[in-house]
Amino acid sequence: MSYAKRLERALIEADLKAAELSRRTGISKACLSQYLSGVSIPREDRQELIADALGKEIEWFFLQNVMARNTAEELPDGRVPVYLAAAKLEMSPQSLRLALQQGRVPFGFAAQSEKGWTYHISSAKLQEYLGIKKESSAATEDPR
């Protein structure tokens, strides 16, 4: 099920209209309309606002995608999404967010603003933490 369909379902379950969700989150009705029509998917910070306003976990909106992901999937360079890092760590994304907020992990951090939390997970540091070696570096290592 797409993000748009999940968002529509969450609105129905919460007995809310998009206008009320806009008021609760501060996200414009025009943006919400794009999310509901499937034109775009919100950034992670907006996903959190929407999920909180609807009483859902962010992962609920991506349930099919998360379940379909193979944990052997390669990590992207740069910043890693919370849901992918959590899958690699075999933990819930919410637990990982909490650990990032509390500064308990060496591969990322969380920053709080008036709009909520933003999460930063370094691909290189997460790979190091997991003991994953890049193919290019593995090929140049001394076998001794």
mmCIF file with all atom_site columns, C-alpha atoms in Angstrom:
data_model
loop_
_atom_site.group_PDB
_atom_site.id
_atom_site.type_symbol
_atom_site.label_atom_id
_atom_site.label_alt_id
_atom_site.label_comp_id
_atom_site.label_asym_id
_atom_site.label_entity_id
_atom_site.label_seq_id
_atom_site.pdbx_PDB_ins_code
_atom_site.Cartn_x
_atom_site.Cartn_y
_atom_site.Cartn_z
_atom_site.occupancy
_atom_site.B_iso_or_equiv
_atom_site.pdbx_formal_charge
_atom_site.auth_seq_id
_atom_site.auth_comp_id
_atom_site.auth_asym_id
_atom_site.auth_atom_id
_atom_site.pdbx_PDB_model_num
ATOM 1   C CA . MET A 1 1   ? 0.000   0.000   0.000  1.00 0.00 ? 1   MET A CA 1
ATOM 2   C CA . SER A 1 2   ? 1.379   3.429   -0.940 1.00 0.00 ? 2   SER A CA 1
ATOM 3   C CA . TYR A 1 3   ? 2.099   6.268   1.474  1.00 0.00 ? 3   TYR A CA 1
ATOM 4   C CA . ALA A 1 4   ? -0.897  8.131   0.016  1.00 0.00 ? 4   ALA A CA 1
ATOM 5   C CA . LYS A 1 5   ? -3.257  5.215   0.704  1.00 0.00 ? 5   LYS A CA 1
ATOM 6   C CA . ARG A 1 6   ? -1.858  4.751   4.207  1.00 0.00 ? 6   ARG A CA 1
ATOM 7   C CA . LEU A 1 7   ? -2.283  8.471   4.932  1.00 0.00 ? 7   LEU A CA 1
ATOM 8   C CA . GLU A 1 8   ? -5.856  8.368   3.676  1.00 0.00 ? 8   GLU A CA 1
ATOM 9   C CA . ARG A 1 9   ? -6.547  5.321   5.867  1.00 0.00 ? 9   ARG A CA 1
ATOM 10  C CA . ALA A 1 10  ? -4.973  6.989   8.926  1.00 0.00 ? 10  ALA A CA 1
ATOM 11  C CA . LEU A 1 11  ? -7.169  10.064  8.416  1.00 0.00 ? 11  LEU A CA 1
ATOM 12  C CA . ILE A 1 12  ? -10.263 7.867   8.255  1.00 0.00 ? 12  ILE A CA 1
ATOM 13  C CA . GLU A 1 13  ? -9.236  5.901   11.353 1.00 0.00 ? 13  GLU A CA 1
ATOM 14  C CA . ALA A 1 14  ? -8.591  9.150   13.251 1.00 0.00 ? 14  ALA A CA 1
ATOM 15  C CA . ASP A 1 15  ? -11.870 10.610  11.909 1.00 0.00 ? 15  ASP A CA 1
ATOM 16  C CA . LEU A 1 16  ? -10.009 13.688  10.664 1.00 0.00 ? 16  LEU A CA 1
ATOM 17  C CA . LYS A 1 17  ? -10.117 15.814  7.546  1.00 0.00 ? 17  LYS A CA 1
ATOM 18  C CA . ALA A 1 18  ? -6.983  17.053  5.813  1.00 0.00 ? 18  ALA A CA 1
ATOM 19  C CA . ALA A 1 19  ? -7.779  20.607  6.955  1.00 0.00 ? 19  ALA A CA 1
ATOM 20  C CA . GLU A 1 20  ? -7.609  19.528  10.605 1.00 0.00 ? 20  GLU A CA 1
ATOM 21  C CA . LEU A 1 21  ? -4.373  17.636  9.979  1.00 0.00 ? 21  LEU A CA 1
ATOM 22  C CA . SER A 1 22  ? -2.988  20.801  8.398  1.00 0.00 ? 22  SER A CA 1
ATOM 23  C CA . ARG A 1 23  ? -3.944  22.810  11.482 1.00 0.00 ? 23  ARG A CA 1
ATOM 24  C CA . ARG A 1 24  ? -2.369  20.243  13.841 1.00 0.00 ? 24  ARG A CA 1
ATOM 25  C CA . THR A 1 25  ? 0.880   19.868  11.934 1.00 0.00 ? 25  THR A CA 1
ATOM 26  C CA . GLY A 1 26  ? 1.395   23.281  10.358 1.00 0.00 ? 26  GLY A CA 1
ATOM 27  C CA . ILE A 1 27  ? 1.749   21.594  6.958  1.00 0.00 ? 27  ILE A CA 1
ATOM 28  C CA . SER A 1 28  ? -0.181  23.421  4.251  1.00 0.00 ? 28  SER A CA 1
ATOM 29  C CA . LYS A 1 29  ? -3.339  21.910  2.794  1.00 0.00 ? 29  LYS A CA 1
ATOM 30  C CA . ALA A 1 30  ? -1.668  22.046  -0.633 1.00 0.00 ? 30  ALA A CA 1
ATOM 31  C CA . CYS A 1 31  ? 1.234   19.865  0.564  1.00 0.00 ? 31  CYS A CA 1
ATOM 32  C CA . LEU A 1 32  ? -1.120  17.434  2.269  1.00 0.00 ? 32  LEU A CA 1
ATOM 33  C CA . SER A 1 33  ? -3.108  17.241  -0.961 1.00 0.00 ? 33  SER A CA 1
ATOM 34  C CA . GLN A 1 34  ? 0.066   16.246  -2.818 1.00 0.00 ? 34  GLN A CA 1
ATOM 35  C CA . TYR A 1 35  ? 0.797   13.562  -0.220 1.00 0.00 ? 35  TYR A CA 1
ATOM 36  C CA . LEU A 1 36  ? -2.771  12.244  -0.413 1.00 0.00 ? 36  LEU A CA 1
ATOM 37  C CA . SER A 1 37  ? -2.734  12.160  -4.212 1.00 0.00 ? 37  SER A CA 1
ATOM 38  C CA . GLY A 1 38  ? 0.604   10.346  -4.311 1.00 0.00 ? 38  GLY A CA 1
ATOM 39  C CA . VAL A 1 39  ? 2.387   13.186  -6.124 1.00 0.00 ? 39  VAL A CA 1
ATOM 40  C CA . SER A 1 40  ? 5.018   13.349  -3.395 1.00 0.00 ? 40  SER A CA 1
ATOM 41  C CA . ILE A 1 41  ? 6.029   11.824  -0.071 1.00 0.00 ? 41  ILE A CA 1
ATOM 42  C CA . PRO A 1 42  ? 6.829   14.132  2.854  1.00 0.00 ? 42  PRO A CA 1
ATOM 43  C CA . ARG A 1 43  ? 10.328  14.662  4.201  1.00 0.00 ? 43  ARG A CA 1
ATOM 44  C CA . GLU A 1 44  ? 11.143  12.703  7.362  1.00 0.00 ? 44  GLU A CA 1
ATOM 45  C CA . ASP A 1 45  ? 10.489  15.671  9.679  1.00 0.00 ? 45  ASP A CA 1
ATOM 46  C CA . ARG A 1 46  ? 7.022   16.109  8.169  1.00 0.00 ? 46  ARG A CA 1
ATOM 47  C CA . GLN A 1 47  ? 6.412   12.360  8.306  1.00 0.00 ? 47  GLN A CA 1
ATOM 48  C CA . GLU A 1 48  ? 6.993   12.586  12.051 1.00 0.00 ? 48  GLU A CA 1
ATOM 49  C CA . LEU A 1 49  ? 4.566   15.497  12.436 1.00 0.00 ? 49  LEU A CA 1
ATOM 50  C CA . ILE A 1 50  ? 1.892   13.640  10.476 1.00 0.00 ? 50  ILE A CA 1
ATOM 51  C CA . ALA A 1 51  ? 2.450   10.379  12.331 1.00 0.00 ? 51  ALA A CA 1
ATOM 52  C CA . ASP A 1 52  ? 2.274   12.110  15.726 1.00 0.00 ? 52  ASP A CA 1
ATOM 53  C CA . ALA A 1 53  ? -0.887  13.999  14.805 1.00 0.00 ? 53  ALA A CA 1
ATOM 54  C CA . LEU A 1 54  ? -2.540  10.771  13.660 1.00 0.00 ? 54  LEU A CA 1
ATOM 55  C CA . GLY A 1 55  ? -1.305  8.641   16.564 1.00 0.00 ? 55  GLY A CA 1
ATOM 56  C CA . LYS A 1 56  ? 0.770   6.348   14.345 1.00 0.00 ? 56  LYS A CA 1
ATOM 57  C CA . GLU A 1 57  ? 4.406   5.324   14.076 1.00 0.00 ? 57  GLU A CA 1
ATOM 58  C CA . ILE A 1 58  ? 6.140   6.546   10.916 1.00 0.00 ? 58  ILE A CA 1
ATOM 59  C CA . GLU A 1 59  ? 6.812   2.931   9.956  1.00 0.00 ? 59  GLU A CA 1
ATOM 60  C CA . TRP A 1 60  ? 3.075   2.256   9.800  1.00 0.00 ? 60  TRP A CA 1
ATOM 61  C CA . PHE A 1 61  ? 2.930   4.440   6.688  1.00 0.00 ? 61  PHE A CA 1
ATOM 62  C CA . PHE A 1 62  ? 5.677   2.365   5.051  1.00 0.00 ? 62  PHE A CA 1
ATOM 63  C CA . LEU A 1 63  ? 4.799   -1.029  6.489  1.00 0.00 ? 63  LEU A CA 1
ATOM 64  C CA . GLN A 1 64  ? 4.760   -2.870  3.171  1.00 0.00 ? 64  GLN A CA 1
ATOM 65  C CA . ASN A 1 65  ? 8.014   -1.236  2.079  1.00 0.00 ? 65  ASN A CA 1
ATOM 66  C CA . VAL A 1 66  ? 9.752   -2.018  5.368  1.00 0.00 ? 66  VAL A CA 1
ATOM 67  C CA . MET A 1 67  ? 8.589   -5.637  5.361  1.00 0.00 ? 67  MET A CA 1
ATOM 68  C CA . ALA A 1 68  ? 9.704   -6.054  1.749  1.00 0.00 ? 68  ALA A CA 1
ATOM 69  C CA . ARG A 1 69  ? 13.182  -4.656  2.377  1.00 0.00 ? 69  ARG A CA 1
ATOM 70  C CA . ASN A 1 70  ? 15.966  -7.149  2.636  1.00 0.00 ? 70  ASN A CA 1
ATOM 71  C CA . THR A 1 71  ? 18.274  -6.300  5.525  1.00 0.00 ? 71  THR A CA 1
ATOM 72  C CA . ALA A 1 72  ? 21.158  -7.236  3.220  1.00 0.00 ? 72  ALA A CA 1
ATOM 73  C CA . GLU A 1 73  ? 20.360  -4.067  1.247  1.00 0.00 ? 73  GLU A CA 1
ATOM 74  C CA . GLU A 1 74  ? 23.376  -1.857  0.846  1.00 0.00 ? 74  GLU A CA 1
ATOM 75  C CA . LEU A 1 75  ? 23.490  1.288   2.936  1.00 0.00 ? 75  LEU A CA 1
ATOM 76  C CA . PRO A 1 76  ? 23.454  4.532   0.966  1.00 0.00 ? 76  PRO A CA 1
ATOM 77  C CA . ASP A 1 77  ? 26.431  6.866   1.097  1.00 0.00 ? 77  ASP A CA 1
ATOM 78  C CA . GLY A 1 78  ? 25.993  9.850   3.383  1.00 0.00 ? 78  GLY A CA 1
ATOM 79  C CA . ARG A 1 79  ? 22.863  9.950   5.523  1.00 0.00 ? 79  ARG A CA 1
ATOM 80  C CA . VAL A 1 80  ? 20.927  6.753   6.293  1.00 0.00 ? 80  VAL A CA 1
ATOM 81  C CA . PRO A 1 81  ? 17.148  6.820   6.921  1.00 0.00 ? 81  PRO A CA 1
ATOM 82  C CA . VAL A 1 82  ? 16.113  5.737   10.415 1.00 0.00 ? 82  VAL A CA 1
ATOM 83  C CA . TYR A 1 83  ? 13.949  2.852   9.182  1.00 0.00 ? 83  TYR A CA 1
ATOM 84  C CA . LEU A 1 84  ? 16.854  1.336   7.190  1.00 0.00 ? 84  LEU A CA 1
ATOM 85  C CA . ALA A 1 85  ? 19.374  1.722   10.013 1.00 0.00 ? 85  ALA A CA 1
ATOM 86  C CA . ALA A 1 86  ? 16.863  0.154   12.422 1.00 0.00 ? 86  ALA A CA 1
ATOM 87  C CA . ALA A 1 87  ? 16.397  -2.813  10.072 1.00 0.00 ? 87  ALA A CA 1
ATOM 88  C CA . LYS A 1 88  ? 20.171  -3.281  9.886  1.00 0.00 ? 88  LYS A CA 1
ATOM 89  C CA . LEU A 1 89  ? 20.386  -3.124  13.681 1.00 0.00 ? 89  LEU A CA 1
ATOM 90  C CA . GLU A 1 90  ? 17.371  -5.444  14.052 1.00 0.00 ? 90  GLU A CA 1
ATOM 91  C CA . MET A 1 91  ? 15.556  -3.012  16.311 1.00 0.00 ? 91  MET A CA 1
ATOM 92  C CA . SER A 1 92  ? 12.442  -0.880  16.043 1.00 0.00 ? 92  SER A CA 1
ATOM 93  C CA . PRO A 1 93  ? 12.826  2.526   14.429 1.00 0.00 ? 93  PRO A CA 1
ATOM 94  C CA . GLN A 1 94  ? 11.245  4.142   17.490 1.00 0.00 ? 94  GLN A CA 1
ATOM 95  C CA . SER A 1 95  ? 13.885  2.562   19.770 1.00 0.00 ? 95  SER A CA 1
ATOM 96  C CA . LEU A 1 96  ? 16.615  3.829   17.457 1.00 0.00 ? 96  LEU A CA 1
ATOM 97  C CA . ARG A 1 97  ? 15.129  7.337   17.475 1.00 0.00 ? 97  ARG A CA 1
ATOM 98  C CA . LEU A 1 98  ? 15.126  7.312   21.272 1.00 0.00 ? 98  LEU A CA 1
ATOM 99  C CA . ALA A 1 99  ? 18.746  6.118   21.358 1.00 0.00 ? 99  ALA A CA 1
ATOM 100 C CA . LEU A 1 100 ? 19.715  8.900   18.942 1.00 0.00 ? 100 LEU A CA 1
ATOM 101 C CA . GLN A 1 101 ? 17.872  11.486  21.065 1.00 0.00 ? 101 GLN A CA 1
ATOM 102 C CA . GLN A 1 102 ? 19.686  10.284  24.176 1.00 0.00 ? 102 GLN A CA 1
ATOM 103 C CA . GLY A 1 103 ? 23.099  10.217  22.471 1.00 0.00 ? 103 GLY A CA 1
ATOM 104 C CA . ARG A 1 104 ? 23.558  6.491   23.148 1.00 0.00 ? 104 ARG A CA 1
ATOM 105 C CA . VAL A 1 105 ? 24.802  5.483   19.680 1.00 0.00 ? 105 VAL A CA 1
ATOM 106 C CA . PRO A 1 106 ? 28.182  6.287   18.092 1.00 0.00 ? 106 PRO A CA 1
ATOM 107 C CA . PHE A 1 107 ? 26.933  6.509   14.498 1.00 0.00 ? 107 PHE A CA 1
ATOM 108 C CA . GLY A 1 108 ? 24.452  9.370   14.621 1.00 0.00 ? 108 GLY A CA 1
ATOM 109 C CA . PHE A 1 109 ? 22.560  12.000  16.584 1.00 0.00 ? 109 PHE A CA 1
ATOM 110 C CA . ALA A 1 110 ? 19.203  13.708  16.896 1.00 0.00 ? 110 ALA A CA 1
ATOM 111 C CA . ALA A 1 111 ? 18.612  17.448  16.850 1.00 0.00 ? 111 ALA A CA 1
ATOM 112 C CA . GLN A 1 112 ? 15.501  19.035  18.303 1.00 0.00 ? 112 GLN A CA 1
ATOM 113 C CA . SER A 1 113 ? 13.810  22.144  16.998 1.00 0.00 ? 113 SER A CA 1
ATOM 114 C CA . GLU A 1 114 ? 10.435  23.716  17.700 1.00 0.00 ? 114 GLU A CA 1
ATOM 115 C CA . LYS A 1 115 ? 8.997   21.519  14.913 1.00 0.00 ? 115 LYS A CA 1
ATOM 116 C CA . GLY A 1 116 ? 10.311  18.239  16.347 1.00 0.00 ? 116 GLY A CA 1
ATOM 117 C CA . TRP A 1 117 ? 13.307  15.976  15.971 1.00 0.00 ? 117 TRP A CA 1
ATOM 118 C CA . THR A 1 118 ? 15.622  15.505  13.008 1.00 0.00 ? 118 THR A CA 1
ATOM 119 C CA . TYR A 1 119 ? 17.776  12.378  12.858 1.00 0.00 ? 119 TYR A CA 1
ATOM 120 C CA . HIS A 1 120 ? 21.230  12.089  11.307 1.00 0.00 ? 120 HIS A CA 1
ATOM 121 C CA . ILE A 1 121 ? 22.839  8.687   10.837 1.00 0.00 ? 121 ILE A CA 1
ATOM 122 C CA . SER A 1 122 ? 26.243  8.494   9.163  1.00 0.00 ? 122 SER A CA 1
ATOM 123 C CA . SER A 1 123 ? 26.504  5.641   6.685  1.00 0.00 ? 123 SER A CA 1
ATOM 124 C CA . ALA A 1 124 ? 30.249  5.260   7.220  1.00 0.00 ? 124 ALA A CA 1
ATOM 125 C CA . LYS A 1 125 ? 29.951  5.215   11.026 1.00 0.00 ? 125 LYS A CA 1
ATOM 126 C CA . LEU A 1 126 ? 27.006  2.794   10.940 1.00 0.00 ? 126 LEU A CA 1
ATOM 127 C CA . GLN A 1 127 ? 28.923  0.464   8.626  1.00 0.00 ? 127 GLN A CA 1
ATOM 128 C CA . GLU A 1 128 ? 31.901  0.610   10.964 1.00 0.00 ? 128 GLU A CA 1
ATOM 129 C CA . TYR A 1 129 ? 29.634  -0.119  13.941 1.00 0.00 ? 129 TYR A CA 1
ATOM 130 C CA . LEU A 1 130 ? 28.094  -3.089  12.122 1.00 0.00 ? 130 LEU A CA 1
ATOM 131 C CA . GLY A 1 131 ? 31.483  -4.344  10.941 1.00 0.00 ? 131 GLY A CA 1
ATOM 132 C CA . ILE A 1 132 ? 30.546  -3.890  7.280  1.00 0.00 ? 132 ILE A CA 1
ATOM 133 C CA . LYS A 1 133 ? 33.447  -3.263  4.935  1.00 0.00 ? 133 LYS A CA 1
ATOM 134 C CA . LYS A 1 134 ? 33.034  -1.499  1.624  1.00 0.00 ? 134 LYS A CA 1
ATOM 135 C CA . GLU A 1 135 ? 34.061  -3.645  -1.366 1.00 0.00 ? 135 GLU A CA 1
ATOM 136 C CA . SER A 1 136 ? 36.601  -1.075  -2.521 1.00 0.00 ? 136 SER A CA 1
ATOM 137 C CA . SER A 1 137 ? 38.329  -1.004  0.865  1.00 0.00 ? 137 SER A CA 1
ATOM 138 C CA . ALA A 1 138 ? 38.113  -4.789  1.293  1.00 0.00 ? 138 ALA A CA 1
ATOM 139 C CA . ALA A 1 139 ? 39.930  -5.291  -2.020 1.00 0.00 ? 139 ALA A CA 1
ATOM 140 C CA . THR A 1 140 ? 42.863  -3.137  -0.894 1.00 0.00 ? 140 THR A CA 1
ATOM 141 C CA . GLU A 1 141 ? 43.255  -4.611  2.587  1.00 0.00 ? 141 GLU A CA 1
ATOM 142 C CA . ASP A 1 142 ? 46.349  -6.537  3.505  1.00 0.00 ? 142 ASP A CA 1
ATOM 143 C CA . PRO A 1 143 ? 45.298  -10.220 3.922  1.00 0.00 ? 143 PRO A CA 1
ATOM 144 C CA . ARG A 1 144 ? 47.721  -10.852 6.814  1.00 0.00 ? 144 ARG A CA 1
#
